């Protein structure tokens, strides 16, 4: 396909009214099926409008359950109301996956109260002092949102959380209140109990969406994102059903719909069809798999290749033991020393966490319990990605 053709088709296409509405960072004015969470978080923060410090909140939930969207939505409305009533409230939003050092976090907090801090060159403790000074000058209540907070803590420990949770003790003219957000439902297990109790004065859990709820969410956003009558009937239900299988991830559902629309546009189609959705699914899956596989250590790739080979050969899902023998055979073929069973078992768990495979513990009667493993992505995608790696060429056969 000529590039110029694509450009022209996109220009002429009458599919997207506004594609940006489907982007992950767009906050819509309506968040269906989160009314309860919006009301609850709003209720927790409301006292700030009458000058008292809101409780700290901890929000848990799987990815794509609307935690970031709801938090930004509620705090945005809160600031609007505060302005109307002349209440001094500020909000600092920090995503610690992006700002992944204590220094960067403190720098952003300082900037949120109007204090400029250089990228490097001063000690973190000094950045903290400047932040405090800036906040005291403002005399405001600052709502600090620490999103994807597990990234920071796993890398750098929880010192900064401890420090922030004690900050009110040294403030006299201002206050801070914290909202911690994590996709990692087991995060609280790694937190120091003192920090846990102070950060989680109130805890909220966001449940995953089901397929019907995802349909509502998509329909609402599609109204503004697409021109009328550009989506075939099955399109939204299919995007919703596919995302519901991925633990009800709204981001996934929106990505599918957006990419399906883009594919239709590039083809010069008049409508988005379910074929476009299936193609979008493949494309997104391939992006995800190739990103993971590209950065995976060599033995991780060998383990993935072993699982692929076994799945192609056998009807029943392989056990960890079978994967290990297959892996050893591959190592021999590649003239590489193999890692221990223990290491391979760890790698299998990592592949599970990354979503490339699904591992399940099953009972084998008097033989005890064992783990069986299935690919969680289409085998053809694994093939396509592995074939791009010239060291692995031929290893799948
Ligand atoms: P999380 O922070 O829990 O991972 P997000 O809040 O980022 O999830 O939501 C993922 C995507 O789905 C975002 O684009 C968000 O706008 C959208 N989204 C989530 N819940 C809803 C909802 N109830 N209505 C409309 N869009 C939603
Ligand atoms: Mg989020």
Short mmCIF file of C-alpha atoms and ligand atoms in Angstrom, two decimals:
data_model
loop_
_atom_site.label_atom_id
_atom_site.label_comp_id
_atom_site.label_asym_id
_atom_site.label_seq_id
_atom_site.Cartn_x
_atom_site.Cartn_y
_atom_site.Cartn_z
CA UNK A 1 0.00 0.00 0.00
CA UNK A 2 1.38 3.39 -1.00
CA UNK A 3 1.99 5.71 1.90
CA UNK A 4 0.39 8.57 0.04
CA UNK A 5 -2.77 6.48 -0.41
CA UNK A 6 -2.96 5.97 3.34
CA UNK A 7 -2.54 9.68 3.97
CA UNK A 8 -5.28 10.53 1.50
CA UNK A 9 -7.65 7.92 2.87
CA UNK A 10 -7.18 9.20 6.39
CA UNK A 11 -7.80 12.77 5.26
CA UNK A 12 -10.95 11.83 3.38
CA UNK A 13 -12.25 9.36 5.92
CA UNK A 14 -15.48 10.09 7.69
CA UNK A 15 -14.94 7.67 10.55
CA UNK A 16 -13.46 9.58 13.48
CA UNK A 17 -15.11 12.74 14.67
CA UNK A 18 -12.45 13.02 17.39
CA UNK A 19 -10.01 10.18 17.82
CA UNK A 20 -8.41 11.71 20.94
CA UNK A 21 -11.52 10.87 22.92
CA UNK A 22 -10.47 7.22 22.81
CA UNK A 23 -6.97 7.90 24.09
CA UNK A 24 -6.13 6.53 27.52
CA UNK A 25 -5.40 9.90 29.14
CA UNK A 26 -8.64 11.56 28.05
CA UNK A 27 -10.98 12.03 31.02
CA UNK A 28 -14.62 11.89 29.85
CA UNK A 29 -17.34 13.86 31.66
CA UNK A 30 -19.28 10.68 32.16
CA UNK A 31 -17.85 7.55 33.79
CA UNK A 32 -20.58 4.90 33.64
CA UNK A 33 -20.55 2.23 36.38
CA UNK A 34 -18.28 4.25 38.62
CA UNK A 35 -20.99 6.41 40.19
CA UNK A 36 -20.54 4.74 43.56
CA UNK A 37 -16.75 5.18 43.56
CA UNK A 38 -17.06 8.81 42.44
CA UNK A 39 -19.53 9.55 45.21
CA UNK A 40 -17.41 7.80 47.82
CA UNK A 41 -14.15 9.51 46.88
CA UNK A 42 -15.99 12.83 46.58
CA UNK A 43 -17.43 12.33 50.05
CA UNK A 44 -14.00 11.60 51.50
CA UNK A 45 -12.46 14.73 49.97
CA UNK A 46 -15.41 17.09 50.55
CA UNK A 47 -14.43 18.20 54.09
CA UNK A 48 -11.54 20.13 52.53
CA UNK A 49 -14.12 22.60 51.25
CA UNK A 50 -14.87 23.50 54.86
CA UNK A 51 -11.24 23.69 55.84
CA UNK A 52 -10.63 20.28 57.36
CA UNK A 53 -8.09 17.76 56.18
CA UNK A 54 -9.56 14.83 54.24
CA UNK A 55 -8.56 11.31 55.26
CA UNK A 56 -5.80 9.69 53.28
CA UNK A 57 -7.14 7.18 50.79
CA UNK A 58 -5.67 4.06 49.30
CA UNK A 59 -7.16 2.78 46.05
CA UNK A 60 -6.61 -0.75 44.80
CA UNK A 61 -7.78 -2.45 41.63
CA UNK A 62 -6.58 -4.22 38.51
CA UNK A 63 -5.41 -2.19 35.50
CA UNK A 64 -8.11 -0.46 33.51
CA UNK A 65 -10.70 -0.40 36.28
CA UNK A 66 -10.94 3.39 36.20
CA UNK A 67 -8.84 4.31 39.25
CA UNK A 68 -6.85 7.05 37.56
CA UNK A 69 -9.84 8.38 35.61
CA UNK A 70 -12.10 8.54 38.70
CA UNK A 71 -9.43 10.16 40.86
CA UNK A 72 -8.64 12.82 38.27
CA UNK A 73 -12.32 13.41 37.60
CA UNK A 74 -13.22 13.87 41.27
CA UNK A 75 -10.23 16.07 42.12
CA UNK A 76 -10.85 18.23 39.06
CA UNK A 77 -14.45 18.84 40.14
CA UNK A 78 -13.26 19.46 43.68
CA UNK A 79 -10.85 22.17 42.54
CA UNK A 80 -13.59 23.79 40.43
CA UNK A 81 -15.91 23.92 43.43
CA UNK A 82 -13.14 25.13 45.72
CA UNK A 83 -12.47 28.03 43.35
CA UNK A 84 -16.13 29.02 43.41
CA UNK A 85 -16.13 29.13 47.19
CA UNK A 86 -12.70 30.70 47.49
CA UNK A 87 -11.17 27.74 49.28
CA UNK A 88 -7.47 27.19 48.86
CA UNK A 89 -7.11 23.63 47.56
CA UNK A 90 -4.38 22.34 45.28
CA UNK A 91 -3.92 18.96 43.67
CA UNK A 92 -0.59 17.39 42.76
CA UNK A 93 -0.78 14.36 40.50
CA UNK A 94 2.37 12.25 40.27
CA UNK A 95 2.63 8.98 38.38
CA UNK A 96 5.53 7.15 39.96
CA UNK A 97 5.95 4.80 37.05
CA UNK A 98 7.01 7.87 35.06
CA UNK A 99 8.57 9.85 37.92
CA UNK A 100 10.26 6.82 39.36
CA UNK A 101 12.68 8.22 41.93
CA UNK A 102 12.01 9.94 45.27
CA UNK A 103 13.82 12.97 43.88
CA UNK A 104 11.52 13.23 40.87
CA UNK A 105 8.44 12.83 43.07
CA UNK A 106 9.58 15.59 45.42
CA UNK A 107 10.47 17.75 42.45
CA UNK A 108 6.97 17.44 41.05
CA UNK A 109 5.42 18.16 44.44
CA UNK A 110 7.58 21.27 44.73
CA UNK A 111 6.50 22.37 41.27
CA UNK A 112 2.86 21.83 42.14
CA UNK A 113 3.22 24.54 44.81
CA UNK A 114 5.04 26.85 42.45
CA UNK A 115 8.65 26.10 43.40
CA UNK A 116 11.06 25.39 40.53
CA UNK A 117 13.70 22.77 41.27
CA UNK A 118 16.61 21.74 39.03
CA UNK A 119 16.66 18.17 37.67
CA UNK A 120 19.83 17.35 39.63
CA UNK A 121 22.41 18.99 41.78
CA UNK A 122 20.66 19.45 45.10
CA UNK A 123 20.02 16.83 47.78
CA UNK A 124 16.53 15.32 47.99
CA UNK A 125 16.20 16.62 51.56
CA UNK A 126 16.64 20.15 50.23
CA UNK A 127 13.96 19.59 47.58
CA UNK A 128 11.66 18.45 50.35
CA UNK A 129 12.40 21.59 52.40
CA UNK A 130 11.67 23.81 49.41
CA UNK A 131 8.42 21.97 48.82
CA UNK A 132 7.40 22.52 52.45
CA UNK A 133 8.32 26.19 52.30
CA UNK A 134 6.34 26.64 49.07
CA UNK A 135 3.31 24.92 50.53
CA UNK A 136 3.42 26.95 53.74
CA UNK A 137 3.61 30.13 51.67
CA UNK A 138 0.47 29.11 49.82
CA UNK A 139 -1.37 28.18 52.99
CA UNK A 140 -3.33 25.60 51.04
CA UNK A 141 -4.50 22.05 51.50
CA UNK A 142 -2.59 19.98 48.98
CA UNK A 143 -4.07 16.72 47.79
CA UNK A 144 -1.17 14.55 46.72
CA UNK A 145 -2.07 11.78 44.29
CA UNK A 146 0.61 9.13 44.01
CA UNK A 147 -0.47 6.92 41.11
CA UNK A 148 1.05 3.49 40.39
CA UNK A 149 2.84 3.94 43.68
CA UNK A 150 4.04 0.32 43.76
CA UNK A 151 6.65 1.15 41.09
CA UNK A 152 8.35 3.68 43.33
CA UNK A 153 8.23 1.54 46.44
CA UNK A 154 9.48 -1.61 44.72
CA UNK A 155 12.46 0.30 43.33
CA UNK A 156 13.30 2.70 46.12
CA UNK A 157 11.56 1.51 49.27
CA UNK A 158 8.94 3.35 51.26
CA UNK A 159 11.03 6.08 52.96
CA UNK A 160 9.42 8.79 50.91
CA UNK A 161 5.93 7.59 51.83
CA UNK A 162 6.91 7.59 55.45
CA UNK A 163 8.21 11.11 55.17
CA UNK A 164 5.13 12.36 53.33
CA UNK A 165 2.80 10.66 55.77
CA UNK A 166 4.46 12.60 58.63
CA UNK A 167 4.55 15.91 56.80
CA UNK A 168 1.48 17.35 58.52
CA UNK A 169 3.39 17.28 61.80
CA UNK A 170 5.74 19.98 60.56
CA UNK A 171 3.21 22.09 58.67
CA UNK A 172 1.50 24.92 60.51
CA UNK A 173 -0.11 27.03 57.82
CA UNK A 174 -1.09 24.28 55.36
CA UNK A 175 -1.95 20.59 55.16
CA UNK A 176 -1.50 17.64 52.90
CA UNK A 177 -3.76 14.74 52.24
CA UNK A 178 -2.74 11.72 50.20
CA UNK A 179 -4.34 9.43 47.66
CA UNK A 180 -2.25 6.34 46.87
CA UNK A 181 -3.22 4.25 43.87
CA UNK A 182 -1.94 0.84 42.82
CA UNK A 183 -2.77 -1.86 40.28
CA UNK A 184 -1.00 -4.39 42.46
CA UNK A 185 -3.58 -5.93 44.75
CA UNK A 186 -0.90 -7.48 46.94
CA UNK A 187 0.96 -4.20 47.36
CA UNK A 188 -0.07 -3.69 50.97
CA UNK A 189 1.86 -6.84 51.91
CA UNK A 190 5.16 -5.11 51.18
CA UNK A 191 4.32 -1.86 52.98
CA UNK A 192 5.52 -1.06 56.45
CA UNK A 193 2.48 -1.39 58.77
CA UNK A 194 2.89 2.18 60.07
CA UNK A 195 2.77 3.58 56.57
CA UNK A 196 -0.03 1.28 55.61
CA UNK A 197 -2.26 2.47 58.42
CA UNK A 198 -1.56 6.13 57.83
CA UNK A 199 -1.91 6.00 54.05
CA UNK A 200 -4.90 3.74 54.11
CA UNK A 201 -7.11 5.67 56.54
CA UNK A 202 -9.75 4.75 54.01
CA UNK A 203 -9.35 1.98 51.45
CA UNK A 204 -11.26 1.59 48.23
CA UNK A 205 -11.25 -1.36 45.88
CA UNK A 206 -12.27 -0.92 42.24
CA UNK A 207 -13.83 -4.12 40.88
CA UNK A 208 -13.22 -5.19 37.26
CA UNK A 209 -15.87 -4.32 34.68
CA UNK A 210 -17.95 -7.06 33.07
CA UNK A 211 -18.70 -7.21 29.34
CA UNK A 212 -22.05 -5.41 29.69
CA UNK A 213 -20.50 -2.55 31.63
CA UNK A 214 -17.68 -2.26 29.13
CA UNK A 215 -20.26 -1.95 26.36
CA UNK A 216 -21.84 1.01 28.15
CA UNK A 217 -18.45 2.63 28.64
CA UNK A 218 -17.51 2.18 25.00
CA UNK A 219 -20.86 3.34 23.66
CA UNK A 220 -20.68 6.52 25.70
CA UNK A 221 -17.19 7.37 24.41
CA UNK A 222 -17.94 6.25 20.86
CA UNK A 223 -20.79 8.77 20.58
CA UNK A 224 -18.28 11.59 20.62
CA UNK A 225 -15.34 9.82 19.03
CA UNK A 226 -17.03 8.49 15.87
CA UNK A 227 -19.41 9.95 13.32
CA UNK A 228 -22.90 8.51 13.39
CA UNK A 229 -23.46 5.11 11.77
CA UNK A 230 -19.80 4.33 11.30
CA UNK A 231 -19.70 1.35 13.68
CA UNK A 232 -21.18 -1.98 12.63
CA UNK A 233 -23.51 -3.51 15.22
CA UNK A 234 -21.12 -6.15 16.48
CA UNK A 235 -18.14 -3.86 16.95
CA UNK A 236 -18.68 -2.54 20.46
CA UNK A 237 -19.91 -5.88 21.88
CA UNK A 238 -16.84 -7.64 20.49
CA UNK A 239 -14.39 -5.07 21.89
CA UNK A 240 -16.19 -5.37 25.24
CA UNK A 241 -16.18 -9.17 25.22
CA UNK A 242 -12.48 -9.38 24.37
CA UNK A 243 -11.56 -6.90 27.10
CA UNK A 244 -13.83 -8.64 29.61
CA UNK A 245 -11.70 -11.73 29.14
CA UNK A 246 -8.67 -9.64 30.07
CA UNK A 247 -10.01 -9.12 33.61
CA UNK A 248 -12.38 -6.34 32.49
CA UNK A 249 -9.77 -3.82 31.42
CA UNK A 250 -11.43 -0.67 30.04
CA UNK A 251 -8.15 0.55 28.61
CA UNK A 252 -7.91 -2.61 26.55
CA UNK A 253 -11.49 -2.17 25.31
CA UNK A 254 -10.80 1.41 24.25
CA UNK A 255 -7.53 0.46 22.56
CA UNK A 256 -9.34 -2.19 20.53
CA UNK A 257 -12.00 0.25 19.44
CA UNK A 258 -9.49 2.96 18.58
CA UNK A 259 -7.16 0.69 16.61
CA UNK A 260 -10.12 -0.92 14.78
CA UNK A 261 -11.21 2.57 13.74
CA UNK A 262 -7.69 3.44 12.60
CA UNK A 263 -7.47 0.28 10.50
CA UNK A 264 -10.82 1.02 8.88
CA UNK A 265 -9.68 4.53 8.15
CA UNK A 266 -6.42 3.42 6.56
CA UNK A 267 -8.25 0.94 4.38
CA UNK A 268 -10.58 3.64 3.22
CA UNK A 269 -13.55 1.68 4.58
CA UNK A 270 -16.84 3.45 5.19
CA UNK A 271 -17.56 1.56 8.38
CA UNK A 272 -15.71 -0.18 11.19
CA UNK A 273 -16.52 -3.91 11.11
CA UNK A 274 -15.82 -6.81 13.42
CA UNK A 275 -13.06 -7.85 11.06
CA UNK A 276 -11.30 -4.62 11.93
CA UNK A 277 -11.67 -5.49 15.61
CA UNK A 278 -10.09 -8.93 15.13
CA UNK A 279 -7.23 -7.32 13.22
CA UNK A 280 -6.86 -4.73 15.96
CA UNK A 281 -6.71 -7.53 18.51
CA UNK A 282 -3.85 -9.19 16.62
CA UNK A 283 -2.00 -5.94 16.19
CA UNK A 284 -2.25 -4.98 19.88
CA UNK A 285 -1.30 -8.47 20.97
CA UNK A 286 1.69 -8.44 18.69
CA UNK A 287 2.84 -5.07 20.04
CA UNK A 288 2.57 -6.33 23.58
CA UNK A 289 4.32 -9.63 22.93
CA UNK A 290 7.15 -8.14 20.90
CA UNK A 291 7.83 -5.51 23.51
CA UNK A 292 8.05 -8.15 26.23
CA UNK A 293 10.03 -10.65 24.17
CA UNK A 294 12.50 -8.06 22.93
CA UNK A 295 13.54 -7.14 26.46
CA UNK A 296 13.42 -10.69 27.80
CA UNK A 297 16.67 -12.43 28.83
CA UNK A 298 17.81 -15.23 26.51
CA UNK A 299 16.71 -18.06 28.79
CA UNK A 300 13.29 -16.50 29.15
CA UNK A 301 12.96 -16.73 25.39
CA UNK A 302 14.04 -20.36 25.49
CA UNK A 303 11.42 -21.14 28.12
CA UNK A 304 8.74 -19.42 26.05
CA UNK A 305 9.88 -21.34 22.97
CA UNK A 306 9.68 -24.59 24.98
CA UNK A 307 6.11 -23.87 26.03
CA UNK A 308 5.20 -23.02 22.43
CA UNK A 309 6.77 -26.24 21.11
CA UNK A 310 5.02 -28.39 23.69
CA UNK A 311 1.68 -26.74 23.06
CA UNK A 312 2.03 -27.37 19.33
CA UNK A 313 2.89 -31.04 19.90
CA UNK A 314 0.62 -32.04 22.74
CA UNK A 315 -3.07 -31.86 23.36
CA UNK A 316 -2.89 -31.39 27.12
CA UNK A 317 -1.12 -28.35 28.65
CA UNK A 318 2.46 -29.14 29.73
CA UNK A 319 3.62 -29.28 33.35
CA UNK A 320 6.61 -27.38 34.73
CA UNK A 321 8.60 -30.63 34.64
CA UNK A 322 7.85 -31.20 30.97
CA UNK A 323 8.75 -27.61 30.15
CA UNK A 324 12.05 -28.05 31.96
CA UNK A 325 13.02 -31.15 29.92
CA UNK A 326 12.06 -29.40 26.70
CA UNK A 327 14.08 -26.37 27.74
CA UNK A 328 17.15 -28.52 28.52
CA UNK A 329 16.91 -30.13 25.11
CA UNK A 330 16.78 -26.69 23.49
CA UNK A 331 19.82 -25.57 25.47
CA UNK A 332 21.71 -28.59 24.22
CA UNK A 333 20.75 -27.77 20.66
CA UNK A 334 21.89 -24.20 21.13
CA UNK A 335 25.10 -25.31 22.87
CA UNK A 336 24.20 -23.31 25.97
CA UNK A 337 24.48 -24.33 29.62
CA UNK A 338 21.01 -24.71 31.11
CA UNK A 339 19.80 -22.95 34.25
CA UNK A 340 18.47 -24.80 37.31
CA UNK A 341 14.91 -26.09 37.63
CA UNK A 342 14.34 -23.49 40.32
CA UNK A 343 15.32 -20.61 38.01
CA UNK A 344 13.11 -21.94 35.23
CA UNK A 345 10.23 -22.20 37.63
CA UNK A 346 10.80 -18.51 38.50
CA UNK A 347 10.86 -17.61 34.81
CA UNK A 348 7.55 -19.40 34.33
CA UNK A 349 6.06 -17.28 37.12
CA UNK A 350 7.40 -14.14 35.48
CA UNK A 351 5.86 -15.09 32.13
CA UNK A 352 2.60 -15.58 33.99
CA UNK A 353 2.81 -12.13 35.61
CA UNK A 354 3.56 -10.57 32.22
CA UNK A 355 0.44 -12.22 30.84
CA UNK A 356 2.15 -14.28 28.14
CA UNK A 357 1.12 -17.56 29.71
CA UNK A 358 -1.42 -18.75 32.19
CA UNK A 359 -0.15 -21.11 34.87
CA UNK A 360 -2.52 -23.12 36.98
CA UNK A 361 -1.94 -25.42 39.95
CA UNK A 362 -3.81 -28.70 39.57
CA UNK A 363 -4.14 -31.68 41.83
CA UNK A 364 -2.94 -34.97 40.40
CA UNK A 365 -4.49 -37.24 43.01
CA UNK A 366 -1.89 -39.27 44.87
CA UNK A 367 0.89 -37.77 42.75
CA UNK A 368 0.36 -34.46 44.53
CA UNK A 369 0.00 -31.06 43.01
CA UNK A 370 1.60 -29.77 39.84
CA UNK A 371 1.56 -26.66 37.73
CA UNK A 372 0.27 -26.71 34.17
CA UNK A 373 0.90 -23.97 31.67
CA UNK A 374 -0.93 -22.59 28.64
CA UNK A 375 0.00 -19.83 26.23
CA UNK A 376 -2.16 -16.80 26.88
CA UNK A 377 -1.54 -15.26 23.45
CA UNK A 378 -2.08 -16.73 20.02
CA UNK A 379 0.73 -19.11 18.99
CA UNK A 380 1.02 -17.39 15.63
CA UNK A 381 1.94 -14.16 17.40
CA UNK A 382 4.71 -15.91 19.33
CA UNK A 383 5.94 -17.30 16.02
CA UNK A 384 5.95 -13.92 14.29
CA UNK A 385 7.81 -12.27 17.13
CA UNK A 386 10.37 -15.04 17.67
CA UNK A 387 11.15 -15.20 13.96
CA UNK A 388 12.28 -11.59 14.11
CA UNK A 389 15.11 -12.66 16.44
CA UNK A 390 17.87 -14.18 14.34
CA UNK A 391 19.37 -16.14 17.23
CA UNK A 392 16.11 -17.91 17.71
CA UNK A 393 15.39 -18.68 14.10
CA UNK A 394 14.61 -22.32 13.71
CA UNK A 395 14.17 -22.93 17.42
CA UNK A 396 10.41 -23.14 17.21
CA UNK A 397 10.46 -26.09 14.78
P1 LIG B 1 -6.66 2.34 35.96
O1 LIG B 1 -6.05 3.62 36.46
O2 LIG B 1 -7.53 1.66 36.95
O3 LIG B 1 -5.64 1.41 35.37
P2 LIG B 1 -7.87 4.11 34.06
O4 LIG B 1 -8.59 5.03 34.96
O5 LIG B 1 -6.60 4.60 33.45
O6 LIG B 1 -7.63 2.70 34.76
O7 LIG B 1 -8.87 3.66 32.92
C1 LIG B 1 -8.39 3.09 31.70
C2 LIG B 1 -9.07 3.74 30.54
O8 LIG B 1 -10.44 3.42 30.56
C3 LIG B 1 -8.98 5.25 30.54
O9 LIG B 1 -8.93 5.70 29.23
C4 LIG B 1 -10.28 5.67 31.19
O10 LIG B 1 -10.67 6.94 30.74
C5 LIG B 1 -11.23 4.60 30.71
N1 LIG B 1 -12.28 4.32 31.68
C6 LIG B 1 -12.18 3.57 32.79
N2 LIG B 1 -13.35 3.49 33.43
C7 LIG B 1 -14.23 4.20 32.67
C8 LIG B 1 -15.63 4.49 32.80
N3 LIG B 1 -16.34 4.03 33.83
N4 LIG B 1 -16.20 5.23 31.82
C9 LIG B 1 -15.48 5.71 30.78
N5 LIG B 1 -14.18 5.47 30.61
C10 LIG B 1 -13.55 4.72 31.55
MG1 LIG B 2 -4.04 4.11 36.39
#
